[in-house]
């Protein structure tokens, strides 16, 4: 059976981008593959969270994984820092990751632009740690959103380079995966780019947002003055709203608003109301489970311990073999 690995940074609440880009696939894949889903708390250290925030955020993601439908009996759910072999593999992989290629990574360049005061080495080698996350279980499929595609390419580069350096056929090639043919990029509500946490509170709809918060955010989404000629192309901020409808609403709803737009009869208020209601319907069952699971400390402890144990076993097997390949041998 093929092995699947994916993770989400522990930087707080999850949004619909995380859900439709990644978690929805996790939930489906757990029935068909050998799955490892983790909470990337080591990655989150690049932004220097306080110890209390770090712990709270790890718990939040764990709770939301479970609330979204990941079954700890089917998939292995674990916290990255519970598996120290990942950090060890990261160290080995760092030896054949080159400065030039790391500096060329789009996400690194974005981070440098956004936070010029905190360009730390962890940020530069972020894709190496990500490769270690994947290679440690020798995974071949990685369910992620479109924004992670370049990181997957780097994971393949690092794995292949290791194989070549030591003349082995050890690490398989991991590929980004989505059940639909294409990787997805869920847009945000600000009319610009993707839905994301760092793009501001109002840009993202969180799985834990109550209905009234979702409605308020959607009604405030950026729109324009409306189409003036029939069948005209949609500007980015309007296309974003249609892309969101495509994800949460029915095909008929999408067609309905598309036809109105093409006839210049669209009322954005109606579209937003429908979009908000369909988002409420999508998020409500998850939000209810979030509230229930968050208060169940013994269950969370049990899940985290079980996952740590299972992930550790798999990682230890790999790291023992890697040490042998590299030449760390017992006397
Ligand atoms: P992160 O925490 O930023 O996002 C988690 C997952 O959600 C997806 N995602 C989106 N998909 C579509 N549209 C969006 N607007 C959107 N926003 C987020 C991301 O593509 C991702 O799949 N580096 C990773 C975490 C990570 C990882 C790994 C993933 C660490 N190690 C190993 C896979 C394998 C990250 O920061 O994702």
CSV table of C-alpha atoms and ligand atoms in Angstrom, one decimal:
chain,number,residue,atom,x,y,z
A,1,UNK,CA,0.0,0.0,0.0
A,2,UNK,CA,1.3,3.4,-0.9
A,3,UNK,CA,2.3,5.7,1.9
A,4,UNK,CA,0.9,9.2,2.3
A,5,UNK,CA,2.3,12.1,4.4
A,6,UNK,CA,1.0,15.6,4.9
A,7,UNK,CA,1.2,18.3,7.6
A,8,UNK,CA,-0.2,21.6,8.6
A,9,UNK,CA,1.8,24.3,10.4
A,10,UNK,CA,0.6,24.9,14.0
A,11,UNK,CA,0.0,28.6,13.6
A,12,UNK,CA,-3.6,28.6,14.9
A,13,UNK,CA,-7.1,28.0,13.5
A,14,UNK,CA,-7.6,26.3,10.2
A,15,UNK,CA,-9.5,28.0,7.4
A,16,UNK,CA,-11.5,26.8,4.4
A,17,UNK,CA,-8.3,26.9,2.3
A,18,UNK,CA,-6.7,24.3,4.5
A,19,UNK,CA,-9.8,22.3,4.4
A,20,UNK,CA,-10.4,22.2,0.7
A,21,UNK,CA,-6.7,22.3,-0.2
A,22,UNK,CA,-5.6,19.5,2.1
A,23,UNK,CA,-7.8,18.1,4.9
A,24,UNK,CA,-10.7,17.0,2.7
A,25,UNK,CA,-8.2,14.8,0.8
A,26,UNK,CA,-6.7,13.5,4.1
A,27,UNK,CA,-10.2,12.3,5.2
A,28,UNK,CA,-10.7,10.5,1.9
A,29,UNK,CA,-7.2,9.1,1.7
A,30,UNK,CA,-7.2,7.5,5.1
A,31,UNK,CA,-9.5,4.7,3.8
A,32,UNK,CA,-7.2,3.9,0.9
A,33,UNK,CA,-3.6,4.5,1.9
A,34,UNK,CA,-1.1,4.1,4.7
A,35,UNK,CA,-1.5,7.7,6.0
A,36,UNK,CA,0.6,9.9,8.3
A,37,UNK,CA,-0.9,13.3,9.1
A,38,UNK,CA,1.1,15.6,11.4
A,39,UNK,CA,1.1,19.0,13.1
A,40,UNK,CA,4.2,20.9,11.9
A,41,UNK,CA,5.2,22.5,15.2
A,42,UNK,CA,8.9,22.6,14.4
A,43,UNK,CA,8.1,24.6,11.2
A,44,UNK,CA,6.1,27.1,13.2
A,45,UNK,CA,9.2,28.0,15.3
A,46,UNK,CA,10.4,30.2,12.4
A,47,UNK,CA,8.0,32.9,13.6
A,48,UNK,CA,9.1,32.6,17.3
A,49,UNK,CA,5.8,31.8,19.1
A,50,UNK,CA,5.6,32.1,22.8
A,51,UNK,CA,5.6,28.6,24.6
A,52,UNK,CA,2.0,29.1,25.5
A,53,UNK,CA,0.9,30.0,22.0
A,54,UNK,CA,2.9,27.2,20.5
A,55,UNK,CA,1.2,24.6,22.8
A,56,UNK,CA,-2.3,26.2,22.3
A,57,UNK,CA,-1.9,26.2,18.5
A,58,UNK,CA,-0.7,22.5,18.4
A,59,UNK,CA,-3.8,21.6,20.4
A,60,UNK,CA,-6.0,23.7,18.0
A,61,UNK,CA,-4.8,21.9,14.9
A,62,UNK,CA,-5.1,18.5,16.6
A,63,UNK,CA,-8.7,19.2,17.6
A,64,UNK,CA,-9.5,20.5,14.1
A,65,UNK,CA,-8.0,17.4,12.4
A,66,UNK,CA,-10.2,15.2,14.5
A,67,UNK,CA,-13.3,17.4,14.0
A,68,UNK,CA,-12.8,17.4,10.3
A,69,UNK,CA,-13.0,13.7,10.2
A,70,UNK,CA,-9.5,12.2,10.4
A,71,UNK,CA,-9.8,9.0,12.3
A,72,UNK,CA,-6.9,8.2,14.5
A,73,UNK,CA,-7.6,4.5,14.2
A,74,UNK,CA,-7.2,4.6,10.4
A,75,UNK,CA,-4.6,7.3,9.9
A,76,UNK,CA,-1.6,8.1,12.1
A,77,UNK,CA,-2.1,11.6,13.6
A,78,UNK,CA,1.0,12.9,15.3
A,79,UNK,CA,2.9,16.0,16.4
A,80,UNK,CA,6.1,16.6,14.4
A,81,UNK,CA,8.3,17.3,17.5
A,82,UNK,CA,7.2,14.0,19.1
A,83,UNK,CA,9.3,12.3,16.4
A,84,UNK,CA,13.0,13.4,16.8
A,85,UNK,CA,14.1,11.3,13.9
A,86,UNK,CA,12.6,13.9,11.6
A,87,UNK,CA,15.1,16.5,13.0
A,88,UNK,CA,17.9,14.0,12.5
A,89,UNK,CA,17.0,13.4,8.9
A,90,UNK,CA,16.7,17.2,8.4
A,91,UNK,CA,20.3,17.5,9.5
A,92,UNK,CA,21.5,15.0,7.0
A,93,UNK,CA,19.5,16.5,4.2
A,94,UNK,CA,20.8,19.9,5.0
A,95,UNK,CA,24.2,18.7,3.9
A,96,UNK,CA,23.2,18.4,0.3
A,97,UNK,CA,20.7,21.3,0.0
A,98,UNK,CA,22.4,24.3,-1.6
A,99,UNK,CA,22.1,27.9,-0.8
A,100,UNK,CA,21.2,29.0,-4.3
A,101,UNK,CA,18.3,26.7,-4.7
A,102,UNK,CA,17.0,27.5,-1.2
A,103,UNK,CA,17.2,31.2,-1.9
A,104,UNK,CA,15.3,30.8,-5.1
A,105,UNK,CA,12.3,29.2,-3.4
A,106,UNK,CA,9.2,31.3,-3.9
A,107,UNK,CA,7.9,30.9,-0.4
A,108,UNK,CA,11.3,32.0,1.0
A,109,UNK,CA,11.3,35.1,-1.2
A,110,UNK,CA,7.8,35.9,0.0
A,111,UNK,CA,8.7,35.5,3.6
A,112,UNK,CA,11.8,37.7,3.2
A,113,UNK,CA,9.7,40.4,1.6
A,114,UNK,CA,7.0,40.2,4.3
A,115,UNK,CA,9.4,40.0,7.3
A,116,UNK,CA,12.8,41.4,6.4
A,117,UNK,CA,13.7,41.6,10.1
A,118,UNK,CA,13.4,37.9,10.6
A,119,UNK,CA,15.2,36.1,7.9
A,120,UNK,CA,16.5,33.2,10.0
A,121,UNK,CA,18.3,30.0,8.8
A,122,UNK,CA,15.2,27.9,9.7
A,123,UNK,CA,13.2,29.9,7.2
A,124,UNK,CA,15.8,29.3,4.5
A,125,UNK,CA,15.9,25.5,5.2
A,126,UNK,CA,12.2,25.2,5.7
A,127,UNK,CA,11.9,23.1,2.5
A,128,UNK,CA,14.6,20.7,3.8
A,129,UNK,CA,12.6,20.1,7.0
A,130,UNK,CA,9.5,19.5,4.9
A,131,UNK,CA,11.4,17.0,2.7
A,132,UNK,CA,12.5,15.2,5.9
A,133,UNK,CA,8.9,15.1,7.0
A,134,UNK,CA,8.0,13.3,3.8
A,135,UNK,CA,11.1,11.1,3.3
A,136,UNK,CA,11.1,9.8,6.9
A,137,UNK,CA,8.1,7.6,6.0
A,138,UNK,CA,9.2,7.1,2.4
A,139,UNK,CA,5.9,8.6,1.2
A,140,UNK,CA,4.9,8.8,-2.4
A,141,UNK,CA,1.8,10.9,-2.2
A,142,UNK,CA,1.4,14.2,-0.4
A,143,UNK,CA,-2.0,15.8,-0.3
A,144,UNK,CA,-1.4,19.6,-0.4
A,145,UNK,CA,-2.7,22.8,-1.9
A,146,UNK,CA,-1.2,24.4,-5.0
A,147,UNK,CA,1.1,26.7,-2.9
A,148,UNK,CA,3.1,23.6,-1.8
A,149,UNK,CA,3.9,22.4,-5.3
A,150,UNK,CA,7.4,23.9,-5.4
A,151,UNK,CA,8.2,22.4,-2.0
A,152,UNK,CA,7.4,18.9,-3.3
A,153,UNK,CA,9.7,19.4,-6.2
A,154,UNK,CA,12.5,20.3,-3.8
A,155,UNK,CA,11.7,17.2,-1.7
A,156,UNK,CA,12.1,15.1,-4.8
A,157,UNK,CA,15.4,16.9,-5.6
A,158,UNK,CA,16.8,16.2,-2.1
A,159,UNK,CA,15.7,12.6,-2.0
A,160,UNK,CA,17.1,11.9,-5.4
A,161,UNK,CA,20.4,13.7,-4.6
A,162,UNK,CA,20.7,11.5,-1.5
A,163,UNK,CA,20.2,8.4,-3.6
A,164,UNK,CA,22.8,9.5,-6.1
A,165,UNK,CA,25.4,10.6,-3.5
A,166,UNK,CA,25.3,7.2,-1.8
A,167,UNK,CA,24.6,5.2,-4.9
A,168,UNK,CA,21.4,3.7,-3.5
A,169,UNK,CA,17.8,3.5,-4.6
A,170,UNK,CA,16.4,4.3,-1.2
A,171,UNK,CA,14.0,7.2,-1.2
A,172,UNK,CA,11.0,7.1,-3.6
A,173,UNK,CA,9.8,10.3,-5.3
A,174,UNK,CA,6.9,12.1,-3.5
A,175,UNK,CA,4.3,13.9,-5.5
A,176,UNK,CA,1.7,16.5,-4.5
A,177,UNK,CA,-1.8,14.9,-4.6
A,178,UNK,CA,-5.4,15.9,-4.9
A,179,UNK,CA,-8.3,13.6,-5.7
A,180,UNK,CA,-9.4,16.0,-8.5
A,181,UNK,CA,-7.0,16.3,-11.3
A,182,UNK,CA,-5.5,19.6,-10.2
A,183,UNK,CA,-4.1,21.0,-7.0
A,184,UNK,CA,-6.3,23.7,-5.6
A,185,UNK,CA,-5.8,27.3,-4.5
A,186,UNK,CA,-8.7,28.6,-2.5
A,187,UNK,CA,-9.0,32.4,-2.8
A,188,UNK,CA,-9.5,34.8,0.1
A,189,UNK,CA,-12.1,37.4,0.6
A,190,UNK,CA,-9.8,40.4,0.1
A,191,UNK,CA,-10.0,40.3,-3.7
A,192,UNK,CA,-6.3,39.6,-4.0
A,193,UNK,CA,-4.6,36.3,-3.5
A,194,UNK,CA,-5.2,33.0,-1.7
A,195,UNK,CA,-7.0,32.5,1.6
A,196,UNK,CA,-4.5,32.5,4.3
A,197,UNK,CA,-3.8,33.3,8.0
A,198,UNK,CA,-1.1,35.8,7.3
A,199,UNK,CA,-3.4,37.7,4.9
A,200,UNK,CA,-5.4,39.3,7.7
A,201,UNK,CA,-8.4,38.0,9.8
A,202,UNK,CA,-11.1,39.2,7.4
A,203,UNK,CA,-9.5,37.4,4.4
A,204,UNK,CA,-10.0,33.9,5.8
A,205,UNK,CA,-13.1,32.0,6.9
A,206,UNK,CA,-12.2,29.6,9.7
A,207,UNK,CA,-13.7,26.2,10.3
A,208,UNK,CA,-14.4,27.4,13.9
A,209,UNK,CA,-16.1,30.7,12.8
A,210,UNK,CA,-19.8,30.9,14.0
A,211,UNK,CA,-22.4,31.6,11.3
A,212,UNK,CA,-22.7,35.3,12.1
A,213,UNK,CA,-19.0,35.8,11.7
A,214,UNK,CA,-18.9,34.0,8.4
A,215,UNK,CA,-21.9,36.1,7.1
A,216,UNK,CA,-20.2,39.3,8.2
A,217,UNK,CA,-16.9,38.4,6.5
A,218,UNK,CA,-18.5,37.3,3.3
A,219,UNK,CA,-20.7,40.4,3.1
A,220,UNK,CA,-17.6,42.6,3.4
A,221,UNK,CA,-15.8,40.8,0.6
A,222,UNK,CA,-14.4,43.1,-2.1
A,223,UNK,CA,-16.5,43.5,-5.3
A,224,UNK,CA,-16.7,46.0,-8.2
A,225,UNK,CA,-19.4,48.1,-9.7
A,226,UNK,CA,-20.8,45.2,-11.7
A,227,UNK,CA,-20.4,44.1,-15.3
A,228,UNK,CA,-21.3,46.6,-18.0
A,229,UNK,CA,-21.2,44.4,-21.2
A,230,UNK,CA,-22.6,40.9,-21.6
A,231,UNK,CA,-20.3,37.9,-21.2
A,232,UNK,CA,-17.4,40.1,-20.1
A,233,UNK,CA,-14.4,38.6,-18.3
A,234,UNK,CA,-14.6,38.7,-14.5
A,235,UNK,CA,-12.0,40.8,-12.7
A,236,UNK,CA,-9.9,38.9,-10.1
A,237,UNK,CA,-12.0,39.8,-7.0
A,238,UNK,CA,-15.2,38.7,-8.7
A,239,UNK,CA,-13.6,35.5,-10.1
A,240,UNK,CA,-12.5,34.8,-6.5
A,241,UNK,CA,-16.1,34.8,-5.3
A,242,UNK,CA,-17.2,32.5,-8.1
A,243,UNK,CA,-14.3,30.2,-7.3
A,244,UNK,CA,-15.5,30.0,-3.7
A,245,UNK,CA,-19.0,29.3,-4.9
A,246,UNK,CA,-17.6,26.5,-7.0
A,247,UNK,CA,-16.2,24.9,-3.8
A,248,UNK,CA,-19.0,25.2,-1.3
A,249,UNK,CA,-22.2,25.6,-3.5
A,250,UNK,CA,-24.0,23.3,-5.9
A,251,UNK,CA,-23.4,23.4,-9.6
A,252,UNK,CA,-26.9,24.9,-10.1
A,253,UNK,CA,-26.1,27.8,-7.8
A,254,UNK,CA,-22.9,28.5,-9.6
A,255,UNK,CA,-24.6,28.4,-13.0
A,256,UNK,CA,-27.4,30.6,-11.8
A,257,UNK,CA,-25.0,33.4,-10.7
A,258,UNK,CA,-22.8,32.9,-13.7
A,259,UNK,CA,-25.8,33.4,-16.1
A,260,UNK,CA,-26.9,36.5,-14.2
A,261,UNK,CA,-23.3,37.9,-14.4
A,262,UNK,CA,-23.2,37.2,-18.1
A,263,UNK,CA,-26.5,39.1,-18.6
A,264,UNK,CA,-25.3,42.0,-16.5
A,265,UNK,CA,-28.1,41.3,-14.0
A,266,UNK,CA,-26.1,40.1,-11.1
A,267,UNK,CA,-26.6,41.6,-7.6
A,268,UNK,CA,-23.5,40.9,-5.6
A,269,UNK,CA,-25.5,41.1,-2.4
A,270,UNK,CA,-27.5,38.0,-3.4
A,271,UNK,CA,-24.4,36.1,-4.5
A,272,UNK,CA,-22.7,36.9,-1.2
A,273,UNK,CA,-25.7,35.9,0.9
A,274,UNK,CA,-25.9,32.5,-0.9
A,275,UNK,CA,-22.1,32.0,-0.6
A,276,UNK,CA,-22.2,32.8,3.1
A,277,UNK,CA,-25.1,30.3,3.7
A,278,UNK,CA,-23.3,27.6,1.8
A,279,UNK,CA,-20.1,28.2,3.8
A,280,UNK,CA,-22.1,28.1,7.0
A,281,UNK,CA,-23.5,24.7,6.0
A,282,UNK,CA,-20.0,23.4,5.1
A,283,UNK,CA,-18.4,24.6,8.4
A,284,UNK,CA,-21.2,24.0,10.9
A,285,UNK,CA,-20.8,20.2,11.6
A,286,UNK,CA,-17.0,20.7,11.9
A,287,UNK,CA,-17.4,23.6,14.3
A,288,UNK,CA,-19.8,21.7,16.5
A,289,UNK,CA,-17.3,18.8,16.8
A,290,UNK,CA,-14.4,21.3,17.4
A,291,UNK,CA,-16.2,22.5,20.5
A,292,UNK,CA,-16.9,19.0,21.8
A,293,UNK,CA,-13.4,17.6,21.2
A,294,UNK,CA,-11.5,20.6,22.5
A,295,UNK,CA,-12.8,19.9,26.0
A,296,UNK,CA,-11.9,16.2,26.0
A,297,UNK,CA,-8.3,16.3,27.3
A,298,UNK,CA,-8.0,12.5,27.9
A,299,UNK,CA,-9.1,11.7,24.3
A,300,UNK,CA,-6.6,14.3,22.9
A,301,UNK,CA,-3.8,12.8,25.1
A,302,UNK,CA,-4.7,9.3,23.9
A,303,UNK,CA,-4.7,10.3,20.2
A,304,UNK,CA,-1.4,12.2,20.5
A,305,UNK,CA,0.3,9.2,22.3
A,306,UNK,CA,-1.0,6.6,19.9
A,307,UNK,CA,0.2,8.7,16.9
A,308,UNK,CA,3.6,9.5,18.4
A,309,UNK,CA,4.1,5.8,19.0
A,310,UNK,CA,3.1,4.7,15.4
A,311,UNK,CA,5.0,7.6,13.7
A,312,UNK,CA,8.1,6.9,15.8
A,313,UNK,CA,8.2,3.3,14.8
A,314,UNK,CA,8.1,4.1,11.1
A,315,UNK,CA,10.6,6.9,11.5
A,316,UNK,CA,13.0,4.9,13.5
A,317,UNK,CA,13.2,2.2,10.8
A,318,UNK,CA,14.1,4.8,8.2
A,319,UNK,CA,16.6,6.6,10.3
A,320,UNK,CA,18.4,3.3,11.2
A,321,UNK,CA,18.7,2.5,7.5
A,322,UNK,CA,19.8,6.1,6.6
A,323,UNK,CA,22.5,6.0,9.3
A,324,UNK,CA,23.8,2.8,7.9
A,325,UNK,CA,23.8,4.2,4.3
A,326,UNK,CA,25.6,7.4,5.4
A,327,UNK,CA,28.2,5.4,7.2
A,328,UNK,CA,27.3,5.8,10.9
A,329,UNK,CA,28.0,2.2,11.8
A,330,UNK,CA,28.4,0.5,15.2
A,331,UNK,CA,31.8,-0.8,16.2
B,1,LIG,P1,0.2,25.4,5.7
B,1,LIG,O1,0.2,25.1,7.2
B,1,LIG,O2,0.5,26.8,5.2
B,1,LIG,O3,-1.1,24.9,5.0
B,1,LIG,C1,-1.6,23.6,5.3
B,1,LIG,C2,-2.2,23.0,4.0
B,1,LIG,O4,-3.3,23.8,3.6
B,1,LIG,C3,-3.1,24.1,2.2
B,1,LIG,N1,-3.6,25.5,2.0
B,1,LIG,C4,-4.3,25.8,0.9
B,1,LIG,N2,-4.8,25.1,-0.1
B,1,LIG,C5,-5.5,25.7,-1.0
B,1,LIG,N3,-5.9,27.0,-0.9
B,1,LIG,C6,-5.4,27.8,0.1
B,1,LIG,N4,-5.8,29.1,0.1
B,1,LIG,C7,-4.6,27.2,1.1
B,1,LIG,N5,-4.0,27.7,2.2
B,1,LIG,C8,-3.4,26.6,2.7
B,1,LIG,C9,-1.6,24.1,2.0
B,1,LIG,O5,-1.3,23.9,0.6
B,1,LIG,C10,-1.2,22.9,2.8
B,1,LIG,O6,-1.4,21.7,2.2
B,1,LIG,N6,4.7,23.7,4.6
B,1,LIG,C11,3.4,23.3,4.9
B,1,LIG,C12,3.2,22.3,6.0
B,1,LIG,C13,4.1,21.1,5.9
B,1,LIG,C14,3.9,20.0,5.1
B,1,LIG,C15,5.0,19.1,5.3
B,1,LIG,C16,3.0,19.7,4.1
B,1,LIG,C17,5.3,20.9,6.7
B,1,LIG,N7,5.8,19.7,6.3
B,1,LIG,C18,5.2,17.9,4.7
B,1,LIG,C19,3.1,18.4,3.5
B,1,LIG,C20,4.2,17.6,3.8
B,1,LIG,C21,2.6,24.5,5.2
B,1,LIG,O7,3.1,25.5,5.6
B,1,LIG,O8,1.3,24.4,5.0
